[in-house]
Tab-separated table of C-alpha atoms and ligand atoms in Angstrom:
chain	number	residue	atom	x	y	z
A	291	MET	CA	227.031	190.725	136.390
A	292	LEU	CA	228.992	187.790	135.026
A	293	ILE	CA	232.203	185.951	135.936
A	294	ASP	CA	234.349	184.233	133.318
A	295	SER	CA	235.652	181.354	135.415
A	296	HIS	CA	238.223	180.134	132.886
A	297	ALA	CA	240.260	182.169	130.413
A	298	HIS	CA	243.877	182.132	129.231
A	299	LEU	CA	244.629	185.852	129.215
A	300	ASP	CA	248.373	185.245	129.553
A	301	MET	CA	248.541	183.921	126.007
A	302	GLU	CA	250.228	185.583	123.011
A	303	ASP	CA	246.811	186.140	121.438
A	304	PHE	CA	246.118	188.937	123.945
A	305	GLU	CA	249.536	190.580	123.851
A	306	ARG	CA	248.544	193.474	121.614
A	307	ASP	CA	245.171	194.481	123.047
A	308	ARG	CA	244.757	193.034	126.548
A	309	GLU	CA	243.542	196.364	127.969
A	310	ASP	CA	240.863	196.628	125.268
A	311	VAL	CA	239.811	193.042	125.932
A	312	LEU	CA	239.323	193.902	129.614
A	313	LYS	CA	237.402	197.059	128.746
A	314	ARG	CA	235.052	195.119	126.486
A	315	ALA	CA	234.566	192.538	129.239
A	316	VAL	CA	233.485	195.240	131.687
A	317	GLU	CA	231.137	196.736	129.071
A	318	ALA	CA	229.582	193.285	128.614
A	319	GLY	CA	228.952	193.038	132.369
A	320	VAL	CA	231.850	190.728	133.247
A	321	GLU	CA	232.907	191.738	136.752
A	322	HIS	CA	235.697	189.215	137.233
A	323	ILE	CA	237.873	186.810	135.257
A	324	VAL	CA	239.909	183.859	136.467
A	325	THR	CA	242.929	183.453	134.212
A	326	ILE	CA	244.274	179.924	134.188
A	327	GLY	CA	247.879	178.704	134.256
A	328	ILE	CA	248.941	175.714	132.155
A	329	ASP	CA	252.607	175.422	133.129
A	330	LEU	CA	255.136	177.300	135.271
A	331	LYS	CA	255.749	180.070	132.739
A	332	SER	CA	252.067	180.659	132.068
A	333	SER	CA	251.235	180.493	135.788
A	334	LEU	CA	253.830	183.177	136.535
A	335	LYS	CA	252.290	185.381	133.885
A	336	ALA	CA	248.738	184.649	135.058
A	337	ARG	CA	249.712	185.633	138.594
A	338	HIS	CA	251.336	188.801	137.254
A	339	LEU	CA	248.095	189.741	135.445
A	340	ALA	CA	246.118	189.094	138.636
A	341	ARG	CA	248.471	191.421	140.510
A	342	THR	CA	248.103	194.092	137.857
A	343	TYR	CA	244.313	194.099	137.388
A	344	ALA	CA	241.739	194.117	140.183
A	345	ARG	CA	239.231	192.264	138.033
A	346	ILE	CA	241.540	189.328	137.368
A	347	SER	CA	242.437	186.479	139.683
A	348	SER	CA	244.603	183.569	138.637
A	349	SER	CA	245.149	179.903	139.070
A	350	VAL	CA	248.480	178.113	138.826
A	351	GLY	CA	249.104	174.616	137.584
A	352	CYS	CA	250.466	172.209	135.041
A	353	HIS	CA	248.045	171.136	132.271
A	354	PRO	CA	248.100	167.443	131.256
A	355	HIS	CA	249.430	168.470	127.815
A	356	HIS	CA	252.563	169.729	129.588
A	357	ALA	CA	252.953	166.855	132.046
A	358	ASP	CA	256.068	165.437	130.321
A	359	ASP	CA	257.899	168.712	130.948
A	360	CYS	CA	256.589	169.331	134.452
A	361	MET	CA	259.489	168.810	136.869
A	362	ALA	CA	259.278	168.368	140.623
A	363	SER	CA	261.033	171.747	140.922
A	364	ASP	CA	258.242	173.335	138.829
A	365	LEU	CA	255.651	172.005	141.246
A	366	GLU	CA	257.622	173.412	144.165
A	367	ARG	CA	257.647	176.846	142.555
A	368	LEU	CA	253.943	176.596	141.712
A	369	ALA	CA	253.226	175.792	145.355
A	370	VAL	CA	255.025	178.969	146.416
A	371	LEU	CA	253.062	181.004	143.865
A	372	ALA	CA	249.846	179.377	144.994
A	373	SER	CA	250.101	180.904	148.427
A	374	GLU	CA	249.913	184.433	146.961
A	375	PRO	CA	246.564	186.161	147.601
A	376	GLU	CA	245.862	186.718	143.865
A	377	VAL	CA	245.957	182.977	143.254
A	378	VAL	CA	242.521	181.490	143.889
A	379	ALA	CA	242.754	177.975	142.436
A	380	TRP	CA	245.058	175.184	141.320
A	381	GLY	CA	244.725	174.204	137.668
A	382	GLU	CA	244.153	173.456	135.096
A	383	ILE	CA	245.130	169.918	135.893
A	384	GLY	CA	243.815	166.579	134.759
A	385	LEU	CA	244.151	163.839	132.180
A	386	ASP	CA	243.847	164.049	128.402
A	387	GLN	CA	243.890	160.782	126.488
A	388	TYR	CA	242.431	162.446	123.385
A	389	ARG	CA	245.388	164.589	122.353
A	390	ARG	CA	248.029	162.548	124.237
A	391	TYR	CA	250.604	165.364	124.067
A	392	SER	CA	252.208	163.902	127.208
A	393	SER	CA	252.614	160.271	128.245
A	394	ALA	CA	249.844	158.669	130.301
A	395	ASP	CA	252.324	157.919	133.107
A	396	ALA	CA	253.507	161.499	133.404
A	397	GLN	CA	249.955	162.821	133.239
A	398	LEU	CA	248.877	160.555	136.054
A	399	ARG	CA	251.848	161.398	138.258
A	400	VAL	CA	251.552	165.160	137.755
A	401	PHE	CA	247.758	165.059	138.255
A	402	ARG	CA	248.029	163.186	141.556
A	403	ASP	CA	250.876	165.369	142.823
A	404	GLN	CA	248.940	168.547	142.087
A	405	LEU	CA	245.716	167.295	143.662
A	406	ARG	CA	247.705	166.662	146.811
A	407	LEU	CA	249.352	170.099	146.715
A	408	ALA	CA	246.013	171.850	146.161
A	409	ASP	CA	244.537	169.919	149.039
A	410	ASP	CA	247.457	170.870	151.314
A	411	LEU	CA	247.010	174.533	150.359
A	412	HIS	CA	243.186	174.385	150.660
A	413	LEU	CA	242.758	175.596	147.091
A	414	PRO	CA	239.929	174.515	144.778
A	415	VAL	CA	241.049	172.687	141.640
A	416	VAL	CA	240.257	173.408	137.995
A	417	ILE	CA	239.986	170.056	136.253
A	418	HIS	CA	240.470	169.236	132.556
A	419	ILE	CA	239.517	165.685	131.581
A	420	ARG	CA	239.232	164.406	128.043
A	421	GLU	CA	238.570	160.752	127.232
A	422	ALA	CA	239.998	159.794	130.597
A	423	HIS	CA	237.002	159.862	132.931
A	424	ASP	CA	237.390	156.148	133.721
A	425	VAL	CA	240.778	156.923	135.287
A	426	ALA	CA	240.156	160.445	136.600
A	427	TYR	CA	236.827	159.864	138.312
A	428	PRO	CA	238.047	157.204	140.794
A	429	ILE	CA	241.040	159.410	141.655
A	430	LEU	CA	238.802	162.389	142.436
A	431	LYS	CA	236.427	160.149	144.339
A	432	GLY	CA	239.361	158.832	146.350
A	433	MET	CA	240.209	162.383	147.415
A	434	GLY	CA	237.320	162.066	149.849
A	435	LYS	CA	235.062	164.686	151.321
A	436	GLY	CA	235.940	167.846	153.154
A	437	GLU	CA	238.482	169.605	150.992
A	438	LYS	CA	237.733	172.588	148.807
A	439	LYS	CA	236.823	170.599	145.667
A	440	GLY	CA	236.700	172.569	142.464
A	441	VAL	CA	235.269	172.727	139.007
A	442	ILE	CA	235.082	170.305	136.111
A	443	HIS	CA	236.016	172.372	133.094
A	444	CYS	CA	233.480	170.736	130.868
A	445	SER	CA	233.917	170.698	127.116
A	446	SER	CA	232.647	167.259	126.229
A	447	GLY	CA	231.134	165.523	129.259
A	448	ASP	CA	227.675	164.012	129.184
A	449	MET	CA	224.886	164.213	131.743
A	450	ASP	CA	225.804	161.029	133.647
A	451	LEU	CA	229.350	162.295	134.166
A	452	ALA	CA	228.130	165.720	135.239
A	453	VAL	CA	225.845	164.096	137.821
A	454	ALA	CA	228.682	161.873	139.074
A	455	TYR	CA	231.095	164.800	139.528
A	456	MET	CA	228.448	166.964	141.178
A	457	ALA	CA	227.830	164.144	143.656
A	458	LEU	CA	231.511	164.417	144.616
A	459	GLY	CA	230.988	168.136	145.299
A	460	TYR	CA	232.343	169.627	142.083
A	461	PHE	CA	230.897	172.480	140.080
A	462	ILE	CA	230.378	172.022	136.337
A	463	SER	CA	231.587	174.812	134.063
A	464	ILE	CA	229.696	175.422	130.812
A	465	PRO	CA	231.817	176.724	127.909
A	466	GLY	CA	230.917	178.641	124.749
A	467	THR	CA	230.499	175.423	122.784
A	468	VAL	CA	227.016	175.206	124.359
A	469	THR	CA	225.960	177.685	121.650
A	470	TYR	CA	226.979	175.320	118.831
A	471	LYS	CA	224.038	173.754	117.058
A	472	ASN	CA	225.371	170.191	117.208
A	473	ALA	CA	226.591	170.307	120.842
A	474	ILE	CA	223.722	168.094	122.026
A	475	GLN	CA	225.367	166.700	125.179
A	476	ILE	CA	226.589	169.988	126.544
A	477	LYS	CA	223.212	171.594	125.821
A	478	GLU	CA	221.547	168.824	127.815
A	479	VAL	CA	223.939	169.346	130.736
A	480	ALA	CA	223.418	173.123	130.653
A	481	ALA	CA	219.645	172.701	130.594
A	482	SER	CA	219.446	170.073	133.336
A	483	ILE	CA	221.982	170.482	136.128
A	484	PRO	CA	221.028	172.659	139.130
A	485	LEU	CA	221.998	176.274	138.547
A	486	GLY	CA	223.558	176.165	142.016
A	487	ARG	CA	226.276	173.821	140.689
A	488	MET	CA	227.070	175.717	137.488
A	489	LEU	CA	229.890	178.036	136.454
A	490	ILE	CA	230.335	179.625	133.041
A	491	GLU	CA	233.543	180.181	131.115
A	492	THR	CA	235.021	181.194	127.792
A	493	ASP	CA	238.302	179.217	127.714
A	494	SER	CA	239.547	182.271	125.757
A	495	PRO	CA	241.214	182.479	123.269
A	496	TYR	CA	239.671	179.150	122.194
A	497	LEU	CA	236.163	178.094	121.162
A	498	ALA	CA	234.311	181.380	120.806
A	499	PRO	CA	230.545	181.045	121.184
A	500	VAL	CA	228.052	181.832	118.420
A	501	PRO	CA	227.793	184.534	117.016
A	502	GLN	CA	231.570	185.018	117.402
A	503	ARG	CA	232.402	181.422	116.426
A	504	GLY	CA	235.658	181.163	114.478
A	505	LYS	CA	237.076	184.391	115.932
A	506	ARG	CA	239.453	184.728	118.860
A	507	ASN	CA	237.414	184.196	122.016
A	508	GLU	CA	237.526	186.772	124.836
A	509	PRO	CA	235.843	187.144	128.251
A	510	ALA	CA	233.121	189.556	126.993
A	511	TYR	CA	231.640	186.664	125.011
A	512	VAL	CA	230.767	184.736	128.175
A	513	ARG	CA	227.576	186.771	127.917
A	514	ASP	CA	226.558	184.793	124.787
A	515	THR	CA	227.086	181.570	126.719
A	516	ALA	CA	224.918	182.780	129.626
A	517	MET	CA	222.204	183.851	127.161
A	518	GLU	CA	222.152	180.422	125.535
A	519	ILE	CA	221.950	178.723	128.947
A	520	ALA	CA	219.026	180.975	129.874
A	521	ARG	CA	217.294	180.092	126.602
A	522	LEU	CA	217.832	176.346	127.107
A	523	ARG	CA	216.523	176.494	130.698
A	524	LYS	CA	213.705	178.941	129.935
A	525	THR	CA	215.088	181.017	132.815
A	526	PRO	CA	215.707	184.779	132.830
A	527	PHE	CA	219.250	185.706	131.784
A	528	GLU	CA	219.617	187.697	135.029
A	529	GLU	CA	219.028	184.544	137.080
A	530	VAL	CA	221.732	182.603	135.199
A	531	ALA	CA	224.124	185.543	135.589
A	532	ARG	CA	223.367	186.050	139.286
A	533	GLN	CA	223.653	182.402	140.320
A	534	THR	CA	226.770	181.520	138.295
A	535	THR	CA	228.464	184.677	139.608
A	536	GLU	CA	227.570	183.743	143.173
A	537	ASN	CA	228.898	180.199	142.610
A	538	ALA	CA	232.224	181.453	141.259
A	539	ARG	CA	232.600	183.878	144.158
A	540	VAL	CA	231.997	181.126	146.663
A	541	LEU	CA	234.273	178.559	145.016
A	542	PHE	CA	237.198	180.922	144.387
A	543	GLY	CA	236.616	183.299	147.317
A	544	LEU	CA	236.355	186.280	144.962
A	545	PRO	CA	235.657	189.848	146.083
A	546	ILE	CA	232.085	191.076	145.788
A	547	GLN	CA	231.613	193.707	143.089
A	548	GLY	CA	231.820	197.130	144.675
A	549	GLU	CA	234.702	196.083	146.914
A	550	ILE	CA	236.969	196.625	143.908
A	551	GLY	CA	237.457	199.782	141.876
A	552	GLU	CA	235.154	200.530	138.957
A	553	ASP	CA	237.884	201.064	136.390
A	554	ALA	CA	239.325	198.168	134.447
A	555	GLY	CA	242.846	199.539	134.708
A	556	PRO	CA	245.823	198.419	136.766
A	557	SER	CA	245.088	198.098	140.468
A	558	ARG	CA	248.657	198.559	141.628
B	191	NI	NI1	241.615	175.958	129.481
């Protein structure tokens, strides 16, 4: 079985066929999906999906792209949402100096505030960092030991960064881009880090893995990512699937398969 640790199922892209997407995920062996909030509106919808479907859990949070619009009152509402049982993580949060959709000041403020809130609520964090590791790493290091840590949602990081974040206690999540021929760094990370520190994700609807590249991504395709990781590591696919599933369960406190119903339909 597989767990897609990072998808955006709340998005428009899934409005027409979300049930079919979930069915295909189950057929591909995906037992659970964590759908990720990027602002208040998306977090509310993510939580709603997690309430509706037994195989979905959600995070809540304000993405660095939306930091300029993230008000203190939004964070208060997110904190209330975060104490719901369907919410298993805070994120995605972080810093993005590549796109710079929000000001650096706002990104920094909102990132720090949310790290503190997640820590208070004992929730793991889902971290997005792009071209801002020099700022983000010392902040995460300064959070100290003992809290629930989280996962570095890894689209571009190199091996040295992966090692540094793992030393702080974070998991590294490998996305579908690992299947791209020219993705040398991410292939190296996927081949080298301990399987015990690895999660896998789609980041649906973005960045579909080969052979679906260019199409809308969906959780079923996390299987292609796991297969590529197995190939790179010369490990059986089943071992990659088993260990990354176990890691996601531990980090997010997810139910063990069998404790939830077999159908992919609404749970309540
Ligand atoms: Ni994402």
